[in-house]
Tab-separated table of C-alpha atoms and ligand atoms in Angstrom:
chain	number	residue	atom	x	y	z
A	102	MET	CA	17.975	-1.721	10.566
A	103	ASN	CA	20.390	-4.848	9.837
A	104	ARG	CA	19.524	-8.240	8.850
A	105	THR	CA	19.304	-9.826	12.434
A	106	ARG	CA	17.263	-7.611	13.717
A	107	ARG	CA	14.693	-7.675	10.653
A	108	SER	CA	14.415	-12.083	11.115
A	109	ILE	CA	14.039	-11.258	14.918
A	110	LEU	CA	11.197	-8.892	13.944
A	111	ARG	CA	9.822	-11.302	11.239
A	112	ALA	CA	9.676	-13.932	13.745
A	113	LEU	CA	7.921	-12.383	15.899
A	114	GLU	CA	5.816	-11.296	13.398
A	115	ALA	CA	4.469	-15.000	13.555
A	116	GLY	CA	3.732	-15.191	17.356
A	117	PRO	CA	5.693	-15.482	20.591
A	118	ALA	CA	9.815	-16.444	20.201
A	119	SER	CA	12.037	-18.093	22.603
A	120	GLY	CA	15.126	-16.766	23.146
A	121	PRO	CA	16.756	-20.380	22.288
A	122	ASP	CA	14.626	-20.331	19.375
A	123	LEU	CA	15.774	-17.390	17.936
A	124	ALA	CA	19.314	-17.550	18.616
A	125	ALA	CA	19.081	-21.218	16.616
A	126	ALA	CA	17.145	-19.437	14.187
A	127	ALA	CA	19.978	-16.813	13.336
A	128	ASP	CA	22.577	-18.800	14.103
A	129	ILE	CA	23.482	-16.303	17.083
A	130	SER	CA	24.262	-16.432	20.652
A	131	ARG	CA	20.999	-16.259	23.632
A	132	ALA	CA	22.910	-13.218	24.467
A	133	ALA	CA	22.850	-11.446	21.142
A	134	VAL	CA	19.500	-12.161	20.564
A	135	TRP	CA	19.032	-10.177	24.226
A	136	LYS	CA	20.442	-7.678	22.846
A	137	HIS	CA	18.743	-7.370	19.500
A	138	VAL	CA	15.558	-7.475	21.598
A	139	GLU	CA	17.078	-5.024	23.811
A	140	ALA	CA	17.927	-2.134	20.382
A	141	LEU	CA	14.729	-2.912	19.479
A	142	ARG	CA	12.922	-1.837	22.519
A	143	GLN	CA	15.046	1.073	22.291
A	144	GLN	CA	13.326	1.662	18.804
A	145	GLY	CA	10.125	1.876	20.240
A	146	PHE	CA	8.924	-1.367	20.071
A	147	SER	CA	7.122	-2.906	23.006
A	148	ILE	CA	8.593	-6.531	23.572
A	149	ASP	CA	7.451	-8.930	26.316
A	150	SER	CA	8.980	-11.439	28.065
A	151	THR	CA	6.182	-14.040	28.580
A	152	ALA	CA	6.050	-18.136	29.994
A	153	ASP	CA	5.956	-18.713	26.146
A	154	GLY	CA	8.762	-16.204	24.674
A	155	TYR	CA	9.484	-13.093	22.986
A	156	VAL	CA	5.645	-11.016	22.566
A	157	VAL	CA	5.550	-8.009	20.497
A	158	THR	CA	2.882	-5.929	22.320
A	159	ASP	CA	3.023	-3.059	20.269
A	160	THR	CA	5.017	-1.061	17.714
A	161	PRO	CA	6.464	2.355	17.509
A	162	GLU	CA	4.892	5.739	16.021
A	163	TYR	CA	5.253	5.835	11.963
A	164	GLY	CA	8.831	7.094	11.683
A	165	SER	CA	11.094	3.978	10.577
A	166	THR	CA	11.425	1.709	8.387
A	167	ALA	CA	10.926	-1.283	11.375
A	168	ALA	CA	7.958	0.486	12.463
A	169	ILE	CA	5.996	0.144	8.652
A	170	GLU	CA	7.645	-3.049	7.472
A	171	TYR	CA	6.135	-5.295	10.983
A	172	GLY	CA	2.856	-6.347	9.755
A	173	ARG	CA	3.471	-5.899	6.363
A	174	THR	CA	2.414	-9.052	3.909
A	175	ALA	CA	2.595	-7.432	0.649
A	176	PRO	CA	6.095	-8.123	-0.830
A	177	TYR	CA	8.461	-5.478	-0.812
A	178	GLN	CA	11.532	-3.528	1.541
A	179	VAL	CA	9.670	-0.518	3.149
A	180	ARG	CA	13.084	2.252	2.687
A	181	TYR	CA	11.504	5.311	5.406
A	182	TYR	CA	13.054	7.974	5.150
A	183	ASP	CA	12.276	11.237	7.840
A	184	GLU	CA	12.148	13.637	5.054
A	185	LEU	CA	12.864	13.748	0.957
A	186	SER	CA	12.979	16.250	-1.743
A	187	SER	CA	10.597	13.796	-3.035
A	188	THR	CA	9.663	9.767	-2.846
A	189	ASN	CA	9.397	9.280	-6.631
A	190	GLN	CA	12.989	11.096	-6.930
A	191	ARG	CA	14.487	8.574	-4.339
A	192	ALA	CA	12.648	5.702	-6.035
A	193	ARG	CA	14.421	6.369	-9.330
A	194	GLU	CA	17.682	6.764	-8.260
A	195	LEU	CA	17.200	3.052	-6.806
A	196	ALA	CA	15.942	2.090	-9.899
A	197	ALA	CA	19.111	3.632	-10.802
A	198	GLU	CA	21.678	1.413	-9.042
A	199	GLY	CA	19.214	-1.637	-10.482
A	200	ALA	CA	16.882	-1.877	-7.027
A	201	GLU	CA	13.150	-3.236	-7.618
A	202	ASN	CA	9.945	-4.476	-4.958
A	203	ILE	CA	10.493	-0.989	-2.697
A	204	ALA	CA	8.330	1.271	-1.868
A	205	VAL	CA	9.933	4.370	-0.947
A	206	VAL	CA	8.066	6.175	2.460
A	207	ALA	CA	8.917	9.787	3.775
A	208	GLY	CA	7.614	10.984	6.751
A	209	ARG	CA	7.577	14.408	4.397
A	210	GLN	CA	8.516	15.830	1.554
A	211	THR	CA	10.467	18.731	0.188
A	212	ASN	CA	9.381	19.184	-3.942
A	213	SER	CA	6.900	16.890	-3.876
A	214	ARG	CA	5.852	16.406	-8.047
A	215	GLY	CA	2.232	16.037	-9.518
A	216	ARG	CA	1.132	15.448	-12.652
A	217	LEU	CA	1.940	17.702	-15.612
A	218	ASP	CA	5.327	18.829	-14.004
A	219	ARG	CA	2.694	20.188	-10.935
A	220	PRO	CA	4.307	21.006	-7.466
A	221	TRP	CA	2.206	18.198	-5.419
A	222	GLN	CA	1.615	19.701	-1.618
A	223	SER	CA	2.996	17.356	1.021
A	224	PRO	CA	2.066	18.411	4.729
A	225	ASP	CA	3.025	16.530	7.746
A	226	GLY	CA	0.905	13.646	8.501
A	227	ALA	CA	0.542	12.709	4.625
A	228	VAL	CA	1.218	9.313	3.057
A	229	SER	CA	4.139	9.867	0.476
A	230	LEU	CA	4.822	6.246	-1.436
A	231	SER	CA	6.830	5.293	-4.272
A	232	ILE	CA	7.171	1.915	-5.660
A	233	LEU	CA	9.903	0.632	-7.818
A	234	LEU	CA	8.661	-2.320	-9.795
A	235	ARG	CA	10.091	-4.020	-13.364
A	236	PRO	CA	7.002	-5.884	-14.056
A	237	ASP	CA	7.711	-8.032	-16.941
A	238	ARG	CA	5.068	-6.008	-19.719
A	239	PRO	CA	5.611	-3.603	-22.332
A	240	PRO	CA	5.804	0.106	-21.613
A	241	ALA	CA	1.955	0.603	-23.421
A	242	HIS	CA	1.313	-0.971	-20.408
A	243	ALA	CA	2.057	1.352	-17.794
A	244	PRO	CA	-0.982	3.168	-17.115
A	245	LEU	CA	-2.719	0.048	-16.321
A	246	PHE	CA	-0.610	0.102	-13.091
A	247	THR	CA	-1.938	3.642	-12.351
A	248	LEU	CA	-5.542	2.439	-12.577
A	249	ALA	CA	-4.474	-0.475	-10.048
A	250	ALA	CA	-2.884	2.012	-7.485
A	251	ALA	CA	-5.951	4.131	-7.812
A	252	VAL	CA	-8.399	0.908	-7.666
A	253	ALA	CA	-5.969	0.238	-3.711
A	254	THR	CA	-6.405	3.809	-2.856
A	255	VAL	CA	-10.185	3.766	-2.637
A	256	ASP	CA	-10.525	0.142	-1.432
A	257	VAL	CA	-7.967	1.207	1.644
A	258	ALA	CA	-10.181	5.226	1.924
A	259	ARG	CA	-13.618	2.887	1.941
A	260	SER	CA	-11.776	0.508	5.032
A	261	LEU	CA	-11.458	3.164	7.117
A	262	GLY	CA	-15.148	4.648	6.272
A	263	VAL	CA	-14.314	7.558	3.278
A	264	ASP	CA	-16.681	7.529	0.720
A	265	ALA	CA	-14.063	7.672	-2.119
A	266	ALA	CA	-14.290	6.904	-5.532
A	267	ILE	CA	-11.871	7.409	-8.606
A	268	LYS	CA	-12.389	10.536	-11.605
A	269	TRP	CA	-10.655	9.501	-14.719
A	270	PRO	CA	-7.596	9.088	-15.150
A	271	ASN	CA	-6.217	8.904	-11.381
A	272	ASP	CA	-7.647	10.991	-9.102
A	273	VAL	CA	-8.938	10.243	-6.151
A	274	ILE	CA	-12.141	12.045	-4.519
A	275	VAL	CA	-14.409	12.604	-2.255
A	276	PRO	CA	-17.487	12.973	-4.675
A	277	GLU	CA	-19.647	15.871	-2.923
A	278	ASN	CA	-22.784	14.003	-3.929
A	279	PRO	CA	-22.088	10.071	-5.245
A	280	ASP	CA	-25.272	9.997	-7.286
A	281	ALA	CA	-24.891	13.599	-9.020
A	282	GLY	CA	-21.148	12.827	-10.048
A	283	TYR	CA	-19.757	16.287	-10.302
A	284	GLY	CA	-17.630	17.982	-8.330
A	285	GLY	CA	-16.011	16.309	-4.700
A	286	ARG	CA	-12.659	16.704	-2.909
A	287	LYS	CA	-9.121	15.432	-4.093
A	288	LEU	CA	-8.202	12.369	-1.492
A	289	CYS	CA	-5.056	11.084	-3.282
A	290	GLY	CA	-2.742	11.572	-6.131
A	291	ILE	CA	-0.830	9.235	-8.691
A	292	LEU	CA	2.208	9.997	-10.907
A	293	THR	CA	3.784	7.218	-12.762
A	294	GLU	CA	7.049	7.330	-14.032
A	295	MET	CA	9.249	4.975	-15.716
A	296	GLU	CA	11.652	3.949	-18.342
A	297	GLY	CA	11.839	1.071	-21.109
A	298	GLU	CA	12.578	0.107	-24.343
A	299	ALA	CA	10.636	-0.843	-26.793
A	300	ASP	CA	9.029	-4.138	-26.093
A	301	ARG	CA	9.899	-4.220	-21.882
A	302	ILE	CA	9.742	-1.833	-19.034
A	303	SER	CA	12.691	-1.443	-17.346
A	304	TRP	CA	11.589	0.168	-14.080
A	305	LEU	CA	8.762	1.885	-12.973
A	306	VAL	CA	7.775	3.718	-10.439
A	307	VAL	CA	4.277	4.582	-8.650
A	308	GLY	CA	4.022	7.838	-6.304
A	309	ILE	CA	1.222	7.495	-4.554
A	310	GLY	CA	0.109	11.079	-2.216
A	311	LEU	CA	-2.735	9.973	0.287
A	312	ASN	CA	-4.178	12.662	2.460
A	313	ALA	CA	-3.879	10.802	5.287
A	314	ASP	CA	-3.734	11.886	9.082
A	315	ILE	CA	-3.492	16.157	7.524
A	316	ASP	CA	-6.509	18.380	9.040
A	317	ALA	CA	-8.276	19.126	5.431
A	318	ALA	CA	-7.717	22.720	6.108
A	319	GLU	CA	-4.244	22.774	5.368
A	320	LEU	CA	-4.597	21.435	1.861
A	321	PRO	CA	-6.041	23.003	-0.845
A	322	ASP	CA	-9.423	24.074	-1.283
A	323	ASN	CA	-10.781	21.245	-3.345
A	324	ALA	CA	-8.905	18.766	-1.828
A	325	THR	CA	-9.698	16.669	1.458
A	326	SER	CA	-8.264	14.201	3.782
A	327	ILE	CA	-9.077	10.702	5.721
A	328	ARG	CA	-8.937	12.517	9.107
A	329	SER	CA	-11.585	14.907	8.123
A	330	GLU	CA	-13.621	12.765	6.283
A	331	ILE	CA	-13.685	10.540	9.221
A	332	ASP	CA	-13.269	13.019	12.150
A	333	GLY	CA	-10.553	11.100	13.502
A	334	PRO	CA	-6.782	10.064	13.265
A	335	VAL	CA	-5.420	8.029	10.675
A	336	ASP	CA	-2.700	5.286	11.419
A	337	ARG	CA	-0.376	6.308	8.729
A	338	GLY	CA	1.937	2.955	9.090
A	339	GLU	CA	-1.230	0.732	9.061
A	340	THR	CA	-2.371	2.886	5.702
A	341	VAL	CA	1.014	1.890	4.060
A	342	ARG	CA	0.374	-1.515	4.818
A	343	ALA	CA	-2.545	-1.416	3.779
A	344	MET	CA	-1.617	0.050	0.327
A	345	LEU	CA	0.923	-1.857	-0.290
A	346	ALA	CA	-1.307	-5.159	-0.223
A	347	ALA	CA	-4.222	-3.865	-1.943
A	348	PHE	CA	-1.519	-2.721	-4.770
A	349	ASP	CA	-0.622	-5.521	-4.568
A	350	GLN	CA	-3.554	-7.950	-5.122
A	351	GLN	CA	-4.465	-5.375	-8.215
A	352	ILE	CA	-1.294	-6.093	-9.718
A	353	THR	CA	-1.752	-9.292	-9.612
A	354	THR	CA	-4.665	-9.410	-11.310
A	355	LEU	CA	-3.988	-6.817	-13.515
A	356	ASP	CA	-5.344	-8.175	-16.437
A	357	SER	CA	-9.059	-6.831	-14.005
A	358	VAL	CA	-7.965	-3.693	-13.604
A	359	LEU	CA	-9.962	-1.956	-15.726
A	360	ASP	CA	-12.979	-3.539	-14.682
A	361	ALA	CA	-12.123	-2.767	-10.791
A	362	TRP	CA	-11.484	1.086	-12.214
A	363	ARG	CA	-15.259	0.672	-13.533
A	364	ASP	CA	-16.369	-0.261	-10.382
A	365	ARG	CA	-14.977	2.513	-8.682
A	366	SER	CA	-15.478	4.914	-11.302
A	367	VAL	CA	-17.888	8.433	-10.872
A	368	THR	CA	-16.713	9.512	-14.563
A	369	LEU	CA	-18.063	6.853	-16.118
A	370	GLY	CA	-22.060	8.154	-17.488
A	371	MET	CA	-20.894	11.420	-16.291
A	372	PRO	CA	-20.897	14.624	-18.942
A	373	VAL	CA	-17.721	15.700	-18.432
A	374	ARG	CA	-14.691	18.458	-20.160
A	375	VAL	CA	-11.548	16.810	-21.258
A	376	GLU	CA	-8.650	19.255	-21.681
A	377	THR	CA	-5.302	17.681	-23.861
A	378	HIS	CA	-2.440	19.383	-24.132
A	379	THR	CA	-3.473	19.545	-27.790
A	380	ASP	CA	-7.701	19.983	-27.753
A	381	THR	CA	-10.884	20.347	-25.523
A	382	ILE	CA	-13.372	17.540	-25.773
A	383	THR	CA	-17.170	17.488	-24.827
A	384	GLY	CA	-18.990	14.625	-23.684
A	385	ILE	CA	-19.923	11.441	-22.167
A	386	ALA	CA	-17.882	9.685	-20.558
A	387	GLU	CA	-18.683	6.197	-21.991
A	388	ASP	CA	-16.400	3.534	-20.744
A	389	ILE	CA	-12.289	3.006	-20.217
A	390	VAL	CA	-10.394	1.370	-22.365
A	391	MET	CA	-6.702	-0.442	-22.867
A	392	PRO	CA	-4.421	0.550	-21.230
A	393	GLY	CA	-6.986	3.142	-19.290
A	394	ALA	CA	-7.792	5.978	-22.191
A	395	LEU	CA	-11.252	7.436	-21.737
A	396	GLN	CA	-13.733	7.410	-24.574
A	397	ILE	CA	-16.061	10.003	-24.754
A	398	ASP	CA	-19.165	10.956	-26.970
A	399	THR	CA	-19.840	14.390	-28.694
A	400	GLY	CA	-22.990	13.653	-30.087
A	401	GLU	CA	-21.039	13.371	-33.350
A	402	GLY	CA	-18.999	9.998	-32.522
A	403	ILE	CA	-16.621	8.186	-29.739
A	404	GLU	CA	-12.904	10.208	-29.167
A	405	THR	CA	-10.760	7.612	-27.322
A	406	VAL	CA	-8.515	10.792	-25.383
A	407	HIS	CA	-5.698	8.959	-23.904
A	408	ALA	CA	-4.476	12.113	-21.280
A	409	GLY	CA	-5.550	14.730	-19.858
A	410	ASP	CA	-7.415	16.927	-17.239
A	411	CYS	CA	-10.824	16.076	-16.378
A	412	GLU	CA	-13.737	17.637	-15.222
A	413	HIS	CA	-17.303	16.757	-14.830
A	414	LEU	CA	-19.788	19.239	-15.628
A	415	ARG	CA	-22.905	20.068	-13.624
A	416	PRO	CA	-26.175	19.908	-15.629
A	417	ASN	CA	-26.153	23.608	-16.696
A	418	ASP	CA	-22.270	23.440	-17.284
A	419	ARG	CA	-23.848	20.579	-19.779
A	420	HIS	CA	-26.838	22.682	-20.917
A	421	ASN	CA	-23.532	25.931	-21.668
A	422	ASP	CA	-21.803	22.885	-23.803
A	423	SER	CA	-25.279	22.326	-25.578
A	424	LEU	CA	-24.660	18.318	-24.877
B	1766	BTN	C1	-1.475	14.311	-9.122
B	1766	BTN	O1	-0.840	15.586	-9.912
B	1766	BTN	O2	-2.529	14.218	-9.094
B	1766	BTN	C2	-0.481	13.639	-8.704
B	1766	BTN	C3	0.407	13.515	-7.940
B	1766	BTN	C4	1.520	12.578	-6.671
B	1766	BTN	C5	2.246	13.083	-6.106
B	1766	BTN	C6	2.804	12.339	-4.775
B	1766	BTN	S1	3.211	12.266	-3.252
B	1766	BTN	C7	4.152	10.564	-3.573
B	1766	BTN	C8	5.182	10.585	-4.867
B	1766	BTN	N1	6.288	11.529	-4.775
B	1766	BTN	C9	6.329	12.628	-5.674
B	1766	BTN	O3	7.365	13.341	-6.053
B	1766	BTN	N2	4.707	12.442	-5.892
B	1766	BTN	C10	4.246	10.947	-6.046
């Protein structure tokens, strides 16, 4: 979308605006304003001409940058694509071009990636979002941004009526039984990638795959979706805007993200088994510490694990592992 049209939409977000006011603000003629308003109508915006000026009464369906950007409060420029191989891949390309503070959104992904090089299923109806940042932080702090995304996703899911929680390190799940803690189905996965120098992150991409407006039957058995949990449709545009706002809030208070994570986690206090690339550690998950490592009480001491696959154990599993 061209810059003038974007600035007209920005002005209309604040309320009704007359043709002359829009013309003066954009330094164009009233006839040009009218043409831009017509073009926006063609793109799916409903814009009424009222006594107070132009008023936006409806926005297009998910499916364009303008539709997702309209009403957004967080300071990220949106780039929407109907189809991408992977939003993380596109964000990495934009990083190589020097961009920052961009939210790459795809209607669908054909080759999305998960943690540990696993493929990630991204059917139509998913929210596939990668946020490109250049934070003034050391590379060791990168995991904090992943935790911020998990916290933000839980908050957005809960605001939509889903009983979501975080399983270490960054899976957003809907627990089978929140009191028991074990079991549960995955709602969202997060993949953070970065490039850095010794003391500073050069760029960071936080990729979020949220099962939003999808029927859980289309997903793997251990996954669920917002739509299936609330038994109703999900507005993906609203969801992306809410995700960006919640994420931005978390990263502006990044020093308290571990506490925010603790408040929303179902892992702490649970018997767990964590598979790292070299080891299997079983014990009680005691705490999360900088920059997102899990402390496990093995019965013989505390082990600190930085990365791995974590499984919450049921009481029987726990017995079998002689905890
Ligand atoms: C996981 O394995 O749990 C992480 C999955 C992350 C998937 C998201 S979808 C948006 C972004 N683009 C990608 O290719 N991957 C991430």
